[in-house]
Every structure is written in structure tokens, then in C-alpha cells.
Amino acid sequence: MPDTLQATAIAEIQSADTLEALQVVKTKYVGKSGLITRELSMLGKLPPEERKTRGAEINVVRQGIQAVLDEREASLKRASLDAKLQSEAIDVTLPGLPLPSGGLHPITRVYDDLINIFTRLGYNTVEGPEVEEEHYNFEALNIPWYHPARELQDTFWLADGRLLRTHTSNMQVRYMVEHEPPLKMVSRGKVYRYEATDATHEAMFHQLEGLVVGEGITMSDLKGTIAEMAQGLFGAGAKVRFQPSYYPFVEPGADFSVYWQNPRGQMEGKAGKWLELGGCGMVHPNVFRAVDDLREKAGKARVYEGKTGFAFGLGPERMAMLKYGIPDIRYFYANDPKVIGQFRGELNGV
Ligand code: PHE
């Protein structure tokens, strides 16, 4: 018995080619109710004088089987480790995976371009509150409560009587209260209008406000500044046009447009077109007066009466639509990666 048992066990061990298969063989021979254990349990039935030699024989067989088992187990483990290392090997010479990088929002790009231009012209850049007091948004800008111009700008009112600013012109007032002339400032930020949205209107959009105050500032300074800005944005050939317009806080007031020739349009033989970009004008004396009143209340000197200055306000959305060929203002804030994703990567590109 023992010889054949040992021989068959070894044959089975050698042909087990996975650790699982080896486990089955192991249980079959040396497990708790395996064949070896069964042999040992039958010792009791032998005459006492045979038990000792028989027991020793069985032990030799068991140790023989166990040794082969251990060796086979070690070699199967080694093989499976080798296979794992092989399959998980890393080729360090492969190129790395590209890390998708974000990009600047088209509105941010246009703002950056604008701020660059005005910084070069010596303007100070400031930001101000979106939740504003009526006085700064309307009253001090020569728009009293009964003034029909308030209807031009349907307003989001807050329960406490404050409002979401309808334009960045509030910063003209705030800046002048804090600073004495001569001054040049631009202010960027969000503005809100309570109106239905369509391809060219949003309830929230952006503006850039500009203000210059000093001695003897004239309308031609304003025109030169707007032309400089248009050329900085759209190239040396950009043409600007001014048309009379009405804003209570300027006198005279104008709207300005840029003649824009899309390079693609040129190829298609299409003429360019005039695009209205914003409003501007000479600061109304009533605004200077209101600012001096606010300054006086704050214990500061009245320094604005008798000064002259100009102001302008424009919408980067219009510029971005023009510059990047975006047909609908709502795309800017729809968070659609298909739209915004096109602006990934290149910085300050056209
Ligand atoms: N605040 C005006 C608007 O929102 C724009 C403007 C600014 C006009 C400064 C004249 C001067 O439409």
C-alpha cells in the first residue's frame, strides 16, 4: 500500500498546475480526513507488534508526500508571481498620459485684453459691490426716482430696499467719493437686469466702466480713448463710430460702435458691419455735485465741481461674441463643455 499511495500522490501533485488544484490534492492525502490519516487510524486494528513499524512506514510516506507538496506549492507560487509581474510590468519609456488642462472663459479673455489696454493707458482697476444701494446705482447718477430712465433698466430689488446693480456706473460714484481728481479708472464686474432672455439678452451680464476726470478733459479725449481701445482689441484698422444717445449721467451722451470685418466674412465676400459696443459721454455736472455731497457727508473736501471728465460703459459679452463668433449670449453661462471647451489651452489667443 504505502509505496503505491506515495507514487500516485506524487504523480497527482506533479500534475496539479494551479494552487487551487494542488490544494485539492493536498486535502485528499494529508488533510484531516485524507488517505494518510485514514491509514493511521487503521493502526489500532493491527496486532501491537506490527503497529510501530507500520506507523513509522506511514510517517515516512507522509513526509515524502509533504515534501513534494511543499516544493510544488513553492514553485506554483513563484510561477504565479512571475506571471503577475510580467502582466503588470510598466514600460517606463511610454509617453505619459496628457493631463487635460482648463482654459480661460471667453469673457475673462476679453476682460484681460481690455484691462491690459487700459493699464497701459495708466488706468487704475477696481471692483465694487453687486448688491448696491439705490443711491449709488440711480440717485447720485442723476436718475431720481421719478425719472423715466429708471424704466430703461428693469431692476432686481431686494427685500431690504437695496438692488442688484443694473450697471457698473455705480463705481463712478464710489470711486470719486474715495479719490480726488485727476483720475483714470476702469471697473469690471457683473450687472443684472430683470428682463426676458434671448440670443442677445441675459439677466446677468458683464460691463467694463471707465472714468476719467481732470482739468479740461474733452469729448475728443473720450473719442481718442475709445478708438485706442477698439484698435487694441480688433487691430490697427478698427473703425469707431459715435451716435448721439441719452444717459442721465452724461451730457452729451453717445453710443459707440466698431466696424468689424470678420476675416472669414471677407473670404465669403460679406461686408463687415457696425456693432454697437457701449455708451459713453461727458460726466454730467449733477453727478459731480452728488459726489461732492457724499464726500462732504463723509467729512471730505468738495473737489469735483468745475472739473470735467468722461465715462464709458461697455459689454464684454458683445465683444466676445464678435471676436470668437459666438452666436448666442446664453452659451456663455450654459456650462456646456462643448462651447467653453473650445477655449481650452491657448492663452490670450484670438
Ligand atoms: N451705464 C450705461 C449702461 O449700462 C453705460 C454708460 C456708462 C453710458 C457710462 C455712459 C457712460 O447702459
mmCIF file of C-alpha atoms and ligand atoms in Angstrom:
data_model
loop_
_atom_site.group_PDB
_atom_site.id
_atom_site.type_symbol
_atom_site.label_atom_id
_atom_site.label_comp_id
_atom_site.label_asym_id
_atom_site.label_seq_id
_atom_site.Cartn_x
_atom_site.Cartn_y
_atom_site.Cartn_z
ATOM 1 C CA MET A 1 0.000 0.000 0.000
ATOM 2 C CA PRO A 2 2.362 2.759 1.140
ATOM 3 C CA ASP A 3 4.504 2.584 -1.979
ATOM 4 C CA THR A 4 1.638 2.856 -4.420
ATOM 5 C CA LEU A 5 -0.038 5.527 -2.280
ATOM 6 C CA GLN A 6 3.124 7.583 -2.321
ATOM 7 C CA ALA A 7 3.627 7.118 -6.045
ATOM 8 C CA THR A 8 0.083 8.109 -7.015
ATOM 9 C CA ALA A 9 0.149 11.060 -4.618
ATOM 10 C CA ILE A 10 3.385 12.344 -6.138
ATOM 11 C CA ALA A 11 2.060 11.907 -9.655
ATOM 12 C CA GLU A 12 -1.078 13.860 -8.779
ATOM 13 C CA ILE A 13 0.931 16.576 -7.082
ATOM 14 C CA GLN A 14 3.181 16.984 -10.097
ATOM 15 C CA SER A 15 0.262 17.274 -12.474
ATOM 16 C CA ALA A 16 -1.597 19.879 -10.379
ATOM 17 C CA ASP A 17 -0.846 23.019 -12.336
ATOM 18 C CA THR A 18 -2.616 25.608 -10.201
ATOM 19 C CA LEU A 19 -2.518 26.350 -6.492
ATOM 20 C CA GLU A 20 -6.225 25.506 -6.297
ATOM 21 C CA ALA A 21 -5.708 22.101 -7.904
ATOM 22 C CA LEU A 22 -2.777 21.471 -5.569
ATOM 23 C CA GLN A 23 -4.972 22.299 -2.582
ATOM 24 C CA VAL A 24 -7.425 19.588 -3.660
ATOM 25 C CA VAL A 25 -4.639 17.004 -3.841
ATOM 26 C CA LYS A 26 -3.286 18.147 -0.500
ATOM 27 C CA THR A 27 -6.651 17.676 1.178
ATOM 28 C CA LYS A 28 -7.076 14.302 -0.444
ATOM 29 C CA TYR A 29 -3.815 12.918 1.009
ATOM 30 C CA VAL A 30 -2.716 14.849 4.060
ATOM 31 C CA GLY A 31 -5.945 16.626 5.025
ATOM 32 C CA LYS A 32 -7.784 15.863 8.295
ATOM 33 C CA SER A 33 -9.820 13.110 6.670
ATOM 34 C CA GLY A 34 -7.296 12.360 3.965
ATOM 35 C CA LEU A 35 -5.902 8.995 2.943
ATOM 36 C CA ILE A 36 -2.857 9.216 5.218
ATOM 37 C CA THR A 37 -4.962 9.991 8.235
ATOM 38 C CA ARG A 38 -7.159 7.064 7.338
ATOM 39 C CA GLU A 39 -4.121 4.760 7.195
ATOM 40 C CA LEU A 40 -3.045 5.976 10.638
ATOM 41 C CA SER A 41 -6.469 5.442 12.088
ATOM 42 C CA MET A 42 -6.366 1.830 10.976
ATOM 43 C CA LEU A 43 -3.215 1.194 13.037
ATOM 44 C CA GLY A 44 -5.333 0.360 16.025
ATOM 45 C CA LYS A 45 -6.667 -2.726 14.299
ATOM 46 C CA LEU A 46 -3.209 -4.231 13.854
ATOM 47 C CA PRO A 47 -1.577 -6.511 16.361
ATOM 48 C CA PRO A 48 0.538 -4.391 18.729
ATOM 49 C CA GLU A 49 3.881 -5.698 17.494
ATOM 50 C CA GLU A 50 3.149 -4.549 13.922
ATOM 51 C CA ARG A 51 1.861 -1.136 14.907
ATOM 52 C CA LYS A 52 5.225 0.510 15.461
ATOM 53 C CA THR A 53 6.840 -0.436 12.146
ATOM 54 C CA ARG A 54 3.641 0.265 10.243
ATOM 55 C CA GLY A 55 3.295 3.626 11.915
ATOM 56 C CA ALA A 56 6.883 4.527 11.029
ATOM 57 C CA GLU A 57 6.332 3.468 7.416
ATOM 58 C CA ILE A 58 3.243 5.619 7.093
ATOM 59 C CA ASN A 59 5.112 8.580 8.554
ATOM 60 C CA VAL A 60 7.874 8.214 6.008
ATOM 61 C CA VAL A 61 5.278 8.145 3.253
ATOM 62 C CA ARG A 62 3.580 11.201 4.709
ATOM 63 C CA GLN A 63 6.817 13.127 4.983
ATOM 64 C CA GLY A 64 7.694 12.166 1.411
ATOM 65 C CA ILE A 65 4.345 13.425 0.154
ATOM 66 C CA GLN A 66 4.562 16.560 2.259
ATOM 67 C CA ALA A 67 7.998 17.427 0.901
ATOM 68 C CA VAL A 68 6.842 17.101 -2.680
ATOM 69 C CA LEU A 69 3.736 19.126 -1.846
ATOM 70 C CA ASP A 70 5.785 21.957 -0.336
ATOM 71 C CA GLU A 71 8.116 22.051 -3.253
ATOM 72 C CA ARG A 72 5.275 22.059 -5.771
ATOM 73 C CA GLU A 73 3.468 24.779 -3.854
ATOM 74 C CA ALA A 74 6.554 26.964 -3.800
ATOM 75 C CA SER A 75 7.130 26.541 -7.494
ATOM 76 C CA LEU A 76 3.484 27.282 -8.379
ATOM 77 C CA LYS A 77 3.613 30.419 -6.236
ATOM 78 C CA ARG A 78 6.773 31.535 -7.927
ATOM 79 C CA ALA A 79 5.230 30.943 -11.331
ATOM 80 C CA SER A 80 2.122 32.922 -10.487
ATOM 81 C CA LEU A 81 4.215 35.795 -9.127
ATOM 82 C CA ASP A 82 6.308 35.783 -12.282
ATOM 83 C CA ALA A 83 3.155 35.874 -14.407
ATOM 84 C CA LYS A 84 1.791 38.753 -12.344
ATOM 85 C CA LEU A 85 4.989 40.741 -12.614
ATOM 86 C CA GLN A 86 5.028 40.087 -16.317
ATOM 87 C CA SER A 87 1.457 41.242 -16.867
ATOM 88 C CA GLU A 88 1.789 44.265 -14.632
ATOM 89 C CA ALA A 89 5.115 45.375 -15.959
ATOM 90 C CA ILE A 90 5.337 49.111 -16.691
ATOM 91 C CA ASP A 91 7.124 50.348 -19.733
ATOM 92 C CA VAL A 92 8.761 53.451 -18.371
ATOM 93 C CA THR A 93 9.685 54.551 -21.878
ATOM 94 C CA LEU A 94 6.000 55.017 -22.900
ATOM 95 C CA PRO A 95 4.902 58.652 -23.214
ATOM 96 C CA GLY A 96 2.823 59.940 -20.269
ATOM 97 C CA LEU A 97 -0.939 60.468 -20.396
ATOM 98 C CA PRO A 98 -1.891 64.021 -21.284
ATOM 99 C CA LEU A 99 -3.365 65.987 -18.377
ATOM 100 C CA PRO A 100 -6.390 67.862 -19.659
ATOM 101 C CA SER A 101 -5.850 71.500 -18.833
ATOM 102 C CA GLY A 102 -8.541 74.060 -18.231
ATOM 103 C CA GLY A 103 -8.877 77.300 -20.094
ATOM 104 C CA LEU A 104 -9.943 80.848 -19.594
ATOM 105 C CA HIS A 105 -13.582 81.716 -20.149
ATOM 106 C CA PRO A 106 -14.059 83.920 -23.238
ATOM 107 C CA ILE A 107 -15.383 86.734 -21.022
ATOM 108 C CA THR A 108 -12.241 86.533 -18.886
ATOM 109 C CA ARG A 109 -10.138 86.717 -22.041
ATOM 110 C CA VAL A 110 -11.889 89.819 -23.280
ATOM 111 C CA TYR A 111 -11.605 91.419 -19.833
ATOM 112 C CA ASP A 112 -7.889 90.598 -19.742
ATOM 113 C CA ASP A 113 -7.403 92.244 -23.134
ATOM 114 C CA LEU A 114 -9.368 95.316 -22.047
ATOM 115 C CA ILE A 115 -7.607 95.657 -18.710
ATOM 116 C CA ASN A 116 -4.237 95.322 -20.462
ATOM 117 C CA ILE A 117 -5.105 98.145 -22.801
ATOM 118 C CA PHE A 118 -6.325 100.431 -20.038
ATOM 119 C CA THR A 119 -3.463 99.568 -17.717
ATOM 120 C CA ARG A 120 -1.080 100.661 -20.473
ATOM 121 C CA LEU A 121 -3.027 103.932 -20.681
ATOM 122 C CA GLY A 122 -2.492 104.468 -16.959
ATOM 123 C CA TYR A 123 -5.921 103.485 -15.610
ATOM 124 C CA ASN A 124 -6.422 102.122 -12.117
ATOM 125 C CA THR A 125 -8.530 98.917 -11.973
ATOM 126 C CA VAL A 126 -11.141 98.490 -9.236
ATOM 127 C CA GLU A 127 -14.105 96.270 -8.422
ATOM 128 C CA GLY A 128 -17.238 97.074 -6.496
ATOM 129 C CA PRO A 129 -20.396 95.657 -4.942
ATOM 130 C CA GLU A 130 -23.069 93.866 -6.977
ATOM 131 C CA VAL A 131 -25.602 94.351 -4.198
ATOM 132 C CA GLU A 132 -25.917 98.116 -4.200
ATOM 133 C CA GLU A 133 -27.795 100.943 -2.619
ATOM 134 C CA GLU A 134 -30.308 102.769 -4.742
ATOM 135 C CA HIS A 135 -28.393 105.993 -4.213
ATOM 136 C CA TYR A 136 -25.224 104.795 -5.919
ATOM 137 C CA ASN A 137 -26.970 102.961 -8.747
ATOM 138 C CA PHE A 138 -29.531 105.690 -9.596
ATOM 139 C CA GLU A 139 -29.854 108.770 -7.392
ATOM 140 C CA ALA A 140 -26.261 110.022 -7.483
ATOM 141 C CA LEU A 141 -26.104 109.288 -11.215
ATOM 142 C CA ASN A 142 -28.742 111.881 -11.912
ATOM 143 C CA ILE A 143 -31.512 109.272 -12.107
ATOM 144 C CA PRO A 144 -34.094 110.363 -9.444
ATOM 145 C CA TRP A 145 -36.912 108.004 -8.536
ATOM 146 C CA TYR A 146 -39.409 109.730 -10.838
ATOM 147 C CA HIS A 147 -37.020 109.757 -13.767
ATOM 148 C CA PRO A 148 -38.292 107.796 -16.794
ATOM 149 C CA ALA A 149 -34.785 106.415 -17.350
ATOM 150 C CA ARG A 150 -35.362 104.037 -14.461
ATOM 151 C CA GLU A 151 -37.715 102.191 -16.710
ATOM 152 C CA LEU A 152 -34.901 101.630 -19.159
ATOM 153 C CA GLN A 153 -33.315 99.380 -16.617
ATOM 154 C CA ASP A 154 -35.733 96.999 -15.047
ATOM 155 C CA THR A 155 -34.236 96.190 -11.726
ATOM 156 C CA PHE A 156 -33.995 93.251 -9.336
ATOM 157 C CA TRP A 157 -34.950 94.767 -5.974
ATOM 158 C CA LEU A 158 -34.030 93.129 -2.675
ATOM 159 C CA ALA A 159 -36.435 92.990 0.267
ATOM 160 C CA ASP A 160 -34.293 95.470 2.248
ATOM 161 C CA GLY A 161 -34.599 98.163 -0.429
ATOM 162 C CA ARG A 162 -31.219 97.530 -1.968
ATOM 163 C CA LEU A 163 -30.875 96.236 -5.522
ATOM 164 C CA LEU A 164 -28.650 94.228 -7.836
ATOM 165 C CA ARG A 165 -26.726 96.904 -9.684
ATOM 166 C CA THR A 166 -28.053 97.440 -13.186
ATOM 167 C CA HIS A 167 -24.739 98.811 -14.460
ATOM 168 C CA THR A 168 -21.163 99.348 -13.317
ATOM 169 C CA SER A 169 -21.722 103.119 -13.312
ATOM 170 C CA ASN A 170 -22.222 102.858 -9.533
ATOM 171 C CA MET A 171 -18.428 102.652 -9.433
ATOM 172 C CA GLN A 172 -18.073 106.136 -10.919
ATOM 173 C CA VAL A 173 -19.703 107.473 -7.768
ATOM 174 C CA ARG A 174 -17.949 105.164 -5.329
ATOM 175 C CA TYR A 175 -14.547 105.832 -6.874
ATOM 176 C CA MET A 176 -14.918 109.609 -6.896
ATOM 177 C CA VAL A 177 -16.040 109.622 -3.270
ATOM 178 C CA GLU A 178 -12.797 107.851 -2.378
ATOM 179 C CA HIS A 179 -10.356 109.542 -4.784
ATOM 180 C CA GLU A 180 -9.557 113.103 -5.787
ATOM 181 C CA PRO A 181 -9.039 114.175 -9.393
ATOM 182 C CA PRO A 182 -7.147 113.863 -11.654
ATOM 183 C CA LEU A 183 -8.063 110.214 -12.011
ATOM 184 C CA LYS A 184 -8.430 107.398 -14.513
ATOM 185 C CA MET A 185 -10.159 104.218 -13.516
ATOM 186 C CA VAL A 186 -11.788 101.162 -15.038
ATOM 187 C CA SER A 187 -14.103 98.842 -13.147
ATOM 188 C CA ARG A 188 -15.192 95.395 -14.202
ATOM 189 C CA GLY A 189 -17.992 93.228 -12.902
ATOM 190 C CA LYS A 190 -21.391 91.619 -13.157
ATOM 191 C CA VAL A 191 -24.600 93.570 -13.633
ATOM 192 C CA TYR A 192 -28.233 92.447 -13.529
ATOM 193 C CA ARG A 193 -31.373 93.340 -15.422
ATOM 194 C CA TYR A 194 -34.791 91.968 -14.818
ATOM 195 C CA GLU A 195 -35.681 91.030 -18.351
ATOM 196 C CA ALA A 196 -36.517 88.097 -20.592
ATOM 197 C CA THR A 197 -33.507 86.298 -22.037
ATOM 198 C CA ASP A 198 -32.890 85.739 -25.726
ATOM 199 C CA ALA A 199 -29.878 85.347 -28.014
ATOM 200 C CA THR A 200 -28.598 88.829 -27.146
ATOM 201 C CA HIS A 201 -30.034 89.422 -23.654
ATOM 202 C CA GLU A 202 -29.246 87.792 -20.328
ATOM 203 C CA ALA A 203 -30.476 88.709 -16.857
ATOM 204 C CA MET A 204 -26.834 88.703 -15.709
ATOM 205 C CA PHE A 205 -24.022 90.018 -17.856
ATOM 206 C CA HIS A 206 -20.780 91.946 -17.504
ATOM 207 C CA GLN A 207 -19.650 95.503 -18.004
ATOM 208 C CA LEU A 208 -16.485 97.478 -18.010
ATOM 209 C CA GLU A 209 -16.865 101.019 -16.768
ATOM 210 C CA GLY A 210 -14.332 103.703 -17.472
ATOM 211 C CA LEU A 211 -13.978 107.124 -15.856
ATOM 212 C CA VAL A 212 -11.515 109.931 -16.440
ATOM 213 C CA VAL A 213 -11.731 113.222 -14.522
ATOM 214 C CA GLY A 214 -9.413 116.199 -14.539
ATOM 215 C CA GLU A 215 -8.988 119.721 -15.851
ATOM 216 C CA GLY A 216 -10.045 120.426 -19.410
ATOM 217 C CA ILE A 217 -10.940 116.853 -20.364
ATOM 218 C CA THR A 218 -12.961 116.962 -23.587
ATOM 219 C CA MET A 219 -15.105 114.843 -25.836
ATOM 220 C CA SER A 220 -12.171 114.365 -28.196
ATOM 221 C CA ASP A 221 -10.206 112.730 -25.353
ATOM 222 C CA LEU A 222 -13.117 110.342 -24.999
ATOM 223 C CA LYS A 223 -13.222 109.588 -28.725
ATOM 224 C CA GLY A 224 -9.471 109.027 -28.867
ATOM 225 C CA THR A 225 -9.653 106.665 -25.896
ATOM 226 C CA ILE A 226 -12.460 104.576 -27.406
ATOM 227 C CA ALA A 227 -10.594 104.409 -30.739
ATOM 228 C CA GLU A 228 -7.422 103.306 -28.943
ATOM 229 C CA MET A 229 -9.381 100.580 -27.179
ATOM 230 C CA ALA A 230 -11.054 99.359 -30.391
ATOM 231 C CA GLN A 231 -7.710 99.171 -32.169
ATOM 232 C CA GLY A 232 -6.133 97.343 -29.261
ATOM 233 C CA LEU A 233 -8.914 94.795 -29.392
ATOM 234 C CA PHE A 234 -9.627 94.416 -33.078
ATOM 235 C CA GLY A 235 -6.467 95.546 -34.800
ATOM 236 C CA ALA A 236 -4.972 98.791 -36.096
ATOM 237 C CA GLY A 237 -7.598 99.204 -38.821
ATOM 238 C CA ALA A 238 -10.615 99.114 -36.491
ATOM 239 C CA LYS A 239 -13.019 101.995 -37.153
ATOM 240 C CA VAL A 240 -15.171 103.577 -34.444
ATOM 241 C CA ARG A 241 -18.420 105.500 -34.798
ATOM 242 C CA PHE A 242 -20.292 107.668 -32.282
ATOM 243 C CA GLN A 243 -24.014 108.356 -32.352
ATOM 244 C CA PRO A 244 -25.852 110.706 -30.031
ATOM 245 C CA SER A 245 -27.606 108.879 -27.235
ATOM 246 C CA TYR A 246 -29.121 109.553 -23.853
ATOM 247 C CA TYR A 247 -27.860 108.544 -20.433
ATOM 248 C CA PRO A 248 -28.885 110.769 -17.498
ATOM 249 C CA PHE A 249 -25.376 110.767 -16.003
ATOM 250 C CA VAL A 250 -23.610 112.131 -19.097
ATOM 251 C CA GLU A 251 -24.101 115.216 -21.234
ATOM 252 C CA PRO A 252 -23.613 114.993 -24.114
ATOM 253 C CA GLY A 253 -24.090 111.228 -24.332
ATOM 254 C CA ALA A 254 -23.287 108.827 -27.142
ATOM 255 C CA ASP A 255 -23.271 105.201 -28.148
ATOM 256 C CA PHE A 256 -20.179 103.893 -29.830
ATOM 257 C CA SER A 257 -19.886 101.180 -32.444
ATOM 258 C CA VAL A 258 -16.987 99.358 -34.024
ATOM 259 C CA TYR A 259 -16.893 98.428 -37.682
ATOM 260 C CA TRP A 260 -15.928 94.862 -37.676
ATOM 261 C CA GLN A 261 -14.835 92.767 -40.604
ATOM 262 C CA ASN A 262 -14.738 89.109 -39.764
ATOM 263 C CA PRO A 263 -11.769 87.604 -41.662
ATOM 264 C CA ARG A 264 -13.992 84.681 -42.565
ATOM 265 C CA GLY A 265 -16.675 87.095 -43.766
ATOM 266 C CA GLN A 266 -14.143 88.737 -46.042
ATOM 267 C CA MET A 267 -13.343 85.428 -47.652
ATOM 268 C CA GLU A 268 -17.018 84.821 -48.167
ATOM 269 C CA GLY A 269 -17.327 88.247 -49.764
ATOM 270 C CA LYS A 270 -19.517 89.562 -46.943
ATOM 271 C CA ALA A 271 -19.126 93.141 -45.881
ATOM 272 C CA GLY A 272 -18.390 93.881 -42.249
ATOM 273 C CA LYS A 273 -20.892 95.570 -40.003
ATOM 274 C CA TRP A 274 -21.194 98.240 -37.349
ATOM 275 C CA LEU A 275 -21.561 96.727 -33.926
ATOM 276 C CA GLU A 276 -22.760 98.765 -31.009
ATOM 277 C CA LEU A 277 -20.456 98.118 -28.060
ATOM 278 C CA GLY A 278 -21.450 100.567 -25.357
ATOM 279 C CA GLY A 279 -22.406 104.000 -24.131
ATOM 280 C CA CYS A 280 -20.295 106.996 -23.196
ATOM 281 C CA GLY A 281 -20.346 110.731 -22.665
ATOM 282 C CA MET A 282 -19.121 113.664 -20.637
ATOM 283 C CA VAL A 283 -19.814 113.357 -16.907
ATOM 284 C CA HIS A 284 -22.965 115.335 -16.040
ATOM 285 C CA PRO A 285 -22.400 118.220 -13.579
ATOM 286 C CA ASN A 286 -25.170 116.787 -11.393
ATOM 287 C CA VAL A 287 -23.058 113.676 -10.866
ATOM 288 C CA PHE A 288 -20.090 115.756 -9.707
ATOM 289 C CA ARG A 289 -22.450 117.641 -7.388
ATOM 290 C CA ALA A 290 -23.884 114.417 -5.924
ATOM 291 C CA VAL A 291 -20.355 113.072 -5.400
ATOM 292 C CA ASP A 292 -19.285 116.244 -3.612
ATOM 293 C CA ASP A 293 -22.392 115.963 -1.401
ATOM 294 C CA LEU A 294 -21.421 112.406 -0.473
ATOM 295 C CA ARG A 295 -17.846 113.481 0.171
ATOM 296 C CA GLU A 296 -18.989 116.346 2.343
ATOM 297 C CA LYS A 297 -21.159 113.961 4.385
ATOM 298 C CA ALA A 298 -18.094 111.770 4.865
ATOM 299 C CA GLY A 299 -16.057 114.756 6.059
ATOM 300 C CA LYS A 300 -14.079 115.137 2.829
ATOM 301 C CA ALA A 301 -13.409 118.167 0.688
ATOM 302 C CA ARG A 302 -15.664 119.083 -2.239
ATOM 303 C CA VAL A 303 -13.285 118.731 -5.164
ATOM 304 C CA TYR A 304 -15.397 117.862 -8.192
ATOM 305 C CA GLU A 305 -17.408 120.925 -9.027
ATOM 306 C CA GLY A 306 -15.842 122.685 -12.002
ATOM 307 C CA LYS A 307 -13.954 119.594 -13.138
ATOM 308 C CA THR A 308 -14.645 117.820 -16.435
ATOM 309 C CA GLY A 309 -14.476 114.185 -17.299
ATOM 310 C CA PHE A 310 -15.783 111.405 -19.451
ATOM 311 C CA ALA A 311 -17.231 107.987 -18.734
ATOM 312 C CA PHE A 312 -17.948 104.934 -20.787
ATOM 313 C CA GLY A 313 -19.513 101.543 -20.243
ATOM 314 C CA LEU A 314 -19.373 98.503 -22.444
ATOM 315 C CA GLY A 315 -20.286 94.837 -22.507
ATOM 316 C CA PRO A 316 -17.579 92.199 -22.881
ATOM 317 C CA GLU A 317 -20.215 89.658 -23.930
ATOM 318 C CA ARG A 318 -20.827 91.584 -27.164
ATOM 319 C CA MET A 319 -17.102 91.769 -27.786
ATOM 320 C CA ALA A 320 -16.554 88.087 -27.121
ATOM 321 C CA MET A 321 -19.464 87.175 -29.410
ATOM 322 C CA LEU A 322 -17.914 89.302 -32.102
ATOM 323 C CA LYS A 323 -14.363 88.207 -31.565
ATOM 324 C CA TYR A 324 -14.969 84.476 -31.232
ATOM 325 C CA GLY A 325 -18.050 84.162 -33.442
ATOM 326 C CA ILE A 326 -20.359 83.051 -30.610
ATOM 327 C CA PRO A 327 -23.932 83.424 -31.875
ATOM 328 C CA ASP A 328 -25.915 83.347 -28.616
ATOM 329 C CA ILE A 329 -25.140 85.117 -25.320
ATOM 330 C CA ARG A 330 -26.726 82.265 -23.372
ATOM 331 C CA TYR A 331 -23.867 79.928 -24.411
ATOM 332 C CA PHE A 332 -21.529 81.812 -22.063
ATOM 333 C CA TYR A 333 -23.351 80.655 -18.941
ATOM 334 C CA ALA A 334 -24.898 77.354 -20.022
ATOM 335 C CA ASN A 335 -21.819 75.490 -18.693
ATOM 336 C CA ASP A 336 -21.747 73.397 -21.837
ATOM 337 C CA PRO A 337 -18.244 71.957 -22.141
ATOM 338 C CA LYS A 338 -18.684 71.772 -25.916
ATOM 339 C CA VAL A 339 -18.758 75.565 -26.035
ATOM 340 C CA ILE A 340 -16.378 76.531 -23.252
ATOM 341 C CA GLY A 341 -14.021 73.622 -24.041
ATOM 342 C CA GLN A 342 -13.112 75.326 -27.315
ATOM 343 C CA PHE A 343 -11.308 77.960 -25.299
ATOM 344 C CA ARG A 344 -9.070 75.489 -23.515
ATOM 345 C CA GLY A 345 -5.332 75.730 -23.710
ATOM 346 C CA GLU A 346 -4.174 78.727 -25.674
ATOM 347 C CA LEU A 347 -3.895 81.842 -23.610
ATOM 348 C CA ASN A 348 -4.765 85.236 -24.956
ATOM 349 C CA GLY A 349 -5.455 83.777 -28.372
ATOM 350 C CA VAL A 350 -7.716 85.355 -30.960
HETATM 351 N N1 PHE B 1 -24.298 102.596 -17.692
HETATM 352 C C1 PHE B 1 -24.680 102.618 -19.081
HETATM 353 C C2 PHE B 1 -25.435 101.317 -19.394
HETATM 354 O O1 PHE B 1 -25.425 100.447 -18.602
HETATM 355 C C3 PHE B 1 -23.485 102.731 -19.982
HETATM 356 C C4 PHE B 1 -22.778 104.022 -19.839
HETATM 357 C C5 PHE B 1 -21.701 104.163 -18.981
HETATM 358 C C6 PHE B 1 -23.137 105.134 -20.581
HETATM 359 C C7 PHE B 1 -21.015 105.362 -18.861
HETATM 360 C C8 PHE B 1 -22.490 106.324 -20.495
HETATM 361 C C9 PHE B 1 -21.434 106.441 -19.633
HETATM 362 O O2 PHE B 1 -26.021 101.161 -20.428
#
